[in-house]
Coordinates of C-alpha atoms in Angstrom, one line a residue:
M13 CA -101.5 -57.7 11.6
N14 CA -103.8 -60.6 9.8
W15 CA -102.7 -59.1 6.5
I16 CA -99.1 -60.2 7.0
R17 CA -100.5 -63.9 7.3
H18 CA -102.9 -63.3 4.4
A19 CA -99.8 -62.2 2.2
N20 CA -97.9 -65.1 3.4
P21 CA -100.0 -68.3 3.9
L22 CA -96.8 -70.0 5.5
L23 CA -96.9 -67.8 8.5
P24 CA -99.5 -69.0 10.9
Y25 CA -101.8 -66.5 13.1
G26 CA -100.4 -65.1 16.2
E27 CA -102.2 -66.2 19.2
T28 CA -100.4 -64.3 22.0
P29 CA -100.9 -60.5 22.8
H30 CA -97.6 -59.6 21.7
A31 CA -97.5 -61.8 18.3
S32 CA -98.8 -58.6 16.5
S33 CA -95.8 -56.6 17.9
V34 CA -93.5 -59.5 16.3
D35 CA -95.2 -59.3 13.0
L36 CA -95.3 -55.8 12.9
L37 CA -91.4 -55.6 13.7
F38 CA -91.0 -58.5 10.9
A39 CA -93.0 -56.3 8.3
G40 CA -90.8 -53.1 9.2
L41 CA -87.5 -55.1 8.7
L42 CA -88.9 -56.6 5.5
A43 CA -89.9 -53.1 4.3
S44 CA -86.6 -51.8 5.1
A45 CA -84.7 -54.5 3.3
V46 CA -86.9 -54.0 0.2
L47 CA -86.2 -50.4 0.3
V48 CA -82.6 -50.5 0.4
L49 CA -82.6 -53.2 -2.5
I50 CA -84.8 -50.9 -4.5
L51 CA -82.4 -48.0 -4.2
L52 CA -79.2 -50.3 -4.8
F53 CA -80.9 -51.7 -8.0
F54 CA -81.9 -48.1 -8.9
L55 CA -78.4 -46.7 -8.7
L56 CA -77.0 -49.8 -10.6
L57 CA -79.4 -49.2 -13.5
R58 CA -79.0 -45.4 -13.5
F59 CA -75.0 -45.8 -13.8
A60 CA -75.0 -48.9 -16.1
I61 CA -77.3 -47.3 -18.8
H62 CA -75.5 -43.5 -18.1
Y63 CA -72.2 -44.7 -18.7
R64 CA -72.8 -47.4 -21.2
A65 CA -70.3 -47.6 -24.0
G66 CA -70.9 -45.0 -26.7
N67 CA -73.0 -42.5 -24.7
A68 CA -71.3 -39.2 -25.6
E69 CA -72.9 -37.4 -22.7
A70 CA -71.3 -39.2 -20.1
D71 CA -68.5 -37.4 -18.3
R72 CA -65.3 -39.6 -18.3
D73 CA -62.9 -37.2 -17.2
H74 CA -62.7 -39.0 -13.7
R75 CA -63.0 -35.9 -12.0
I76 CA -63.9 -36.5 -8.3
K77 CA -67.0 -34.3 -7.0
K78 CA -68.0 -34.5 -3.5
S79 CA -70.9 -32.9 -1.6
W80 CA -70.5 -33.0 2.0
K81 CA -74.2 -32.1 2.5
L82 CA -75.3 -35.0 0.5
E83 CA -73.1 -37.4 2.3
T84 CA -73.9 -36.2 5.6
A85 CA -77.7 -36.4 4.7
W86 CA -77.7 -39.9 3.3
T87 CA -75.5 -40.9 6.6
A88 CA -77.5 -39.6 9.0
A89 CA -80.9 -40.5 7.5
A90 CA -79.6 -44.5 7.3
L91 CA -78.2 -44.2 10.9
V92 CA -81.4 -43.0 12.1
A93 CA -83.6 -45.2 10.4
F94 CA -81.6 -48.5 11.5
L95 CA -81.2 -47.2 15.1
A96 CA -85.0 -46.9 15.1
L97 CA -85.4 -50.6 14.0
F98 CA -82.9 -51.4 16.8
F99 CA -84.5 -49.7 19.6
W100 CA -87.9 -51.0 18.3
G101 CA -86.8 -54.6 18.5
A102 CA -84.9 -54.0 21.7
R103 CA -88.0 -52.9 23.4
L104 CA -89.9 -55.9 22.3
Y105 CA -87.4 -58.2 23.4
L106 CA -87.3 -56.4 26.8
D107 CA -91.2 -56.7 26.9
L108 CA -91.0 -60.3 26.3
Y109 CA -88.7 -61.1 29.1
N110 CA -90.8 -58.9 31.6
V111 CA -92.4 -61.8 33.3
P112 CA -95.8 -61.2 34.9
T113 CA -95.7 -61.8 38.5
D114 CA -98.9 -64.1 38.2
A115 CA -97.5 -66.3 35.4
A116 CA -97.6 -69.8 36.4
P117 CA -94.6 -71.8 36.1
I118 CA -94.2 -75.1 34.5
Y119 CA -90.9 -77.1 34.1
V120 CA -89.5 -78.2 30.6
V121 CA -86.5 -80.2 30.2
A122 CA -85.0 -80.9 26.7
K123 CA -83.1 -83.9 25.9
Q124 CA -82.5 -85.8 22.6
W125 CA -85.1 -86.0 21.2
M126 CA -88.1 -85.1 23.4
W127 CA -89.4 -82.2 25.4
K128 CA -90.1 -83.6 29.1
V129 CA -92.8 -81.0 31.0
Q130 CA -93.5 -81.2 34.8
H131 CA -96.4 -79.0 36.2
P132 CA -96.4 -78.0 39.9
G133 CA -98.8 -80.5 40.8
G134 CA -96.6 -83.3 39.6
Q135 CA -98.3 -83.9 36.4
R136 CA -95.8 -85.0 33.7
E137 CA -95.9 -84.8 30.0
I138 CA -93.7 -85.8 26.9
N139 CA -93.8 -83.7 23.6
E140 CA -97.0 -82.1 24.8
L141 CA -97.8 -79.0 26.9
H142 CA -101.1 -78.4 28.5
I143 CA -101.9 -75.0 29.4
P144 CA -105.0 -72.9 30.3
V145 CA -106.1 -70.1 27.7
N146 CA -106.0 -66.3 28.9
Q147 CA -103.3 -67.3 31.5
A148 CA -99.8 -66.3 31.5
V149 CA -97.3 -69.2 31.7
R150 CA -93.7 -69.2 32.5
L151 CA -91.5 -72.0 31.3
I152 CA -88.4 -72.5 33.4
M153 CA -86.1 -74.6 30.8
S154 CA -83.0 -76.8 31.1
S155 CA -81.2 -79.1 28.6
Q156 CA -80.1 -82.6 29.6
D157 CA -77.5 -83.1 26.9
V158 CA -76.9 -80.5 24.1
I159 CA -78.3 -77.1 22.8
H160 CA -81.9 -77.2 21.8
S161 CA -84.4 -74.4 21.0
F162 CA -88.1 -74.2 22.2
F163 CA -90.0 -72.8 19.3
I164 CA -94.0 -72.3 19.2
P165 CA -94.5 -70.6 15.7
S166 CA -98.3 -69.4 16.6
F167 CA -97.0 -67.6 19.7
R168 CA -93.8 -66.0 18.2
V169 CA -91.6 -67.4 20.9
K170 CA -88.4 -69.1 20.4
H171 CA -85.8 -69.6 22.9
D172 CA -82.5 -71.4 23.1
V173 CA -82.0 -74.1 25.9
L174 CA -78.6 -74.7 26.9
P175 CA -77.0 -77.6 29.1
G176 CA -75.8 -76.5 32.4
T177 CA -78.1 -73.4 33.0
S178 CA -81.8 -72.4 33.5
E179 CA -83.6 -70.4 30.4
E180 CA -87.1 -68.9 30.9
I181 CA -89.7 -67.5 28.3
W182 CA -93.4 -66.6 28.9
F183 CA -96.6 -66.1 26.8
D184 CA -100.2 -65.7 27.5
P185 CA -102.3 -67.5 24.8
R186 CA -105.8 -66.0 23.9
K187 CA -107.2 -68.7 22.0
A188 CA -107.9 -72.3 22.7
G189 CA -106.7 -74.9 20.4
I190 CA -103.7 -77.1 19.6
F191 CA -100.4 -75.6 18.3
H192 CA -96.9 -77.0 16.9
L193 CA -94.0 -77.1 19.1
F194 CA -90.5 -77.7 17.3
C195 CA -87.0 -77.8 18.4
A196 CA -85.3 -74.9 16.1
E197 CA -81.9 -75.7 16.9
Y198 CA -80.0 -79.0 15.3
C199 CA -79.5 -81.5 18.0
G200 CA -78.3 -84.7 16.5
T201 CA -79.6 -87.6 14.3
D202 CA -83.3 -87.5 15.1
H203 CA -83.6 -83.6 15.5
S204 CA -86.3 -83.5 12.8
R205 CA -88.5 -85.8 15.1
M206 CA -88.4 -83.7 18.1
T207 CA -91.6 -82.1 17.7
G208 CA -94.6 -81.8 19.9
R209 CA -97.6 -79.6 20.4
V210 CA -99.0 -77.3 22.9
V211 CA -102.8 -77.9 24.0
V212 CA -104.5 -74.7 25.2
M213 CA -107.7 -75.4 26.9
R214 CA -110.2 -73.6 28.7
Q215 CA -109.9 -73.5 32.5
P216 CA -112.5 -75.8 33.5
E217 CA -111.3 -78.4 30.9
F218 CA -107.6 -77.8 32.1
E219 CA -108.2 -78.2 35.8
Q220 CA -110.3 -81.4 34.8
W221 CA -107.2 -82.6 32.8
L222 CA -104.7 -81.8 35.8
A223 CA -107.1 -84.1 38.3
Q224 CA -107.2 -86.9 35.6
Q225 CA -103.3 -87.5 35.5
D226 CA -101.7 -89.9 37.4
V227 CA -99.0 -88.3 39.8
N228 CA -96.7 -89.3 42.8
G229 CA -96.8 -86.4 44.7
T230 CA -96.8 -82.6 43.9
L231 CA -92.9 -81.4 42.7
T232 CA -92.6 -80.0 46.2
A233 CA -93.2 -83.3 48.0
Q234 CA -91.0 -85.2 45.8
G235 CA -88.5 -82.5 46.1
A236 CA -88.6 -82.6 49.9
T237 CA -88.0 -86.5 49.6
L238 CA -84.9 -85.9 47.3
F239 CA -83.5 -83.1 50.0
R240 CA -83.4 -85.4 52.7
Q241 CA -82.1 -88.5 50.5
S242 CA -79.2 -86.4 48.7
G243 CA -78.2 -85.0 52.3
C244 CA -79.0 -81.4 52.0
S245 CA -81.3 -81.2 55.1
G246 CA -78.2 -82.2 57.2
C247 CA -76.7 -78.7 56.5
H248 CA -79.7 -76.7 55.4
A249 CA -82.6 -77.6 57.7
D250 CA -83.7 -75.6 60.2
G251 CA -82.0 -76.7 63.4
S252 CA -78.9 -78.2 61.9
T253 CA -75.5 -77.8 63.9
V254 CA -73.6 -77.4 60.5
R255 CA -73.0 -73.5 59.8
A256 CA -74.7 -73.3 56.2
P257 CA -77.2 -70.8 54.8
L258 CA -80.8 -71.3 55.8
L259 CA -83.4 -71.8 53.0
T260 CA -86.4 -71.0 54.7
G261 CA -87.5 -67.6 53.2
L262 CA -84.7 -67.6 50.8
Y263 CA -86.5 -67.5 47.4
G264 CA -87.0 -64.0 46.0
K265 CA -84.7 -62.4 48.4
R266 CA -81.3 -60.7 47.5
V267 CA -78.4 -62.6 48.9
P268 CA -75.1 -60.9 49.7
L269 CA -71.9 -62.7 48.1
S270 CA -68.6 -62.9 49.4
D271 CA -67.2 -60.7 46.6
G272 CA -69.4 -58.0 47.6
T273 CA -72.2 -58.3 45.0
M274 CA -75.9 -59.3 45.5
E275 CA -77.9 -61.8 43.9
V276 CA -81.5 -62.7 43.4
A277 CA -82.3 -66.1 44.8
D278 CA -84.4 -67.2 41.9
E279 CA -84.6 -70.2 40.0
R280 CA -81.6 -70.2 38.3
F281 CA -79.6 -68.9 41.3
I282 CA -80.8 -71.9 43.5
R283 CA -79.8 -74.3 40.3
D284 CA -76.4 -72.8 39.9
S285 CA -75.7 -73.2 43.9
I286 CA -76.7 -76.9 43.6
L287 CA -74.4 -77.4 40.5
K288 CA -71.6 -75.0 41.0
P289 CA -71.6 -74.0 44.9
R290 CA -68.2 -72.3 44.6
A291 CA -69.1 -70.1 41.7
R292 CA -71.0 -67.9 44.1
I293 CA -70.3 -68.0 47.6
A294 CA -72.8 -66.6 50.3
A295 CA -71.1 -63.8 52.5
G296 CA -69.8 -65.1 55.9
Y297 CA -69.7 -68.9 54.8
Q298 CA -67.0 -71.0 53.6
P299 CA -67.0 -72.9 50.5
V300 CA -67.4 -76.4 51.7
M301 CA -70.6 -77.5 50.0
P302 CA -69.9 -80.4 47.3
S303 CA -70.9 -79.9 44.0
Y304 CA -74.0 -82.1 42.8
E305 CA -73.4 -81.9 39.2
G306 CA -73.6 -85.2 37.7
K307 CA -75.2 -86.6 40.7
L308 CA -78.5 -85.2 40.3
S309 CA -80.8 -85.4 36.9
E310 CA -82.4 -82.4 35.4
D311 CA -85.8 -83.9 36.9
E312 CA -84.2 -84.1 40.3
I313 CA -82.9 -80.6 40.3
I314 CA -86.2 -79.2 39.3
K315 CA -88.0 -81.0 42.2
I316 CA -85.2 -79.7 44.6
V317 CA -85.9 -76.0 43.4
A318 CA -89.4 -76.4 43.5
Y319 CA -89.0 -77.5 47.2
I320 CA -86.8 -74.9 48.2
K321 CA -89.1 -72.4 46.6
S322 CA -92.0 -73.9 48.7
L323 CA -90.0 -72.8 51.9
G324 CA -91.3 -69.4 51.7
G325 CA -89.7 -65.9 50.6
E326 CA -90.5 -62.5 49.0
P327 CA -92.0 -62.6 45.6
E328 CA -89.5 -62.6 42.9
P329 CA -89.0 -59.2 41.4
P330 CA -90.3 -58.5 38.1
R331 CA -87.7 -59.3 35.2

């Protein structure tokens, strides 16, 4: 779809496998809008010329003539055309949220006015994201204050990051280079300065970059420390005398709830269980766990979630 970029120099090249599909959908929507515009202007000019003042050939007796065949035809044609665009876009949307099982997780915290990135190995970045080329990457994102929107134009990905919840996007860069990162949602006074860059590197260079960063232990190790310091181990550790759900092997499993429903224990479920423990209560247990909302920062929640994931479990099902 490079011809789209050539037609509009403001549109950067797509550097992910699904970028061409996004560009093609954009071209289809644009072509549909242009065709409707041409039809409307044609009819406008046609009637303006035919019914102009002084045209004796114009029929002005105001008799109403209807053709159910014509009305049915253009209504059905318009319905089919726009439903096709809808299903086309819906399929692409679902594909974008079908995360590959081998995607590498990276945690992102948005706050006024920066992007804070944490790698599983404990490497931290601000307003930069280093990733390997030809490797699917899954970003687990949360906001510390207001609504932000993570936007990489060259990757054709944009996703709102909301406070109080966990959001995800994924992409698979196919070219090494440096690409722009923006916040696409007005988030306050310095919104325009909330920018960054995505550095896509070859695998050996990426591994070298990881090794050169100063870390205070992996996310899992830091999360284990916070898990004990926050008092979580008193109830949820193996061998605890308190009757609480065990976390060993929890991640990725289906958890029965007290209301009869089932939930998959993914990052979002674990996060919500920490901040809003009474919203979804595990079957067979009493709602006695206190909320840690306001007591743990977004960075600390990420580390505790990483530790709980490390306790084992079934692979997370495809999304």
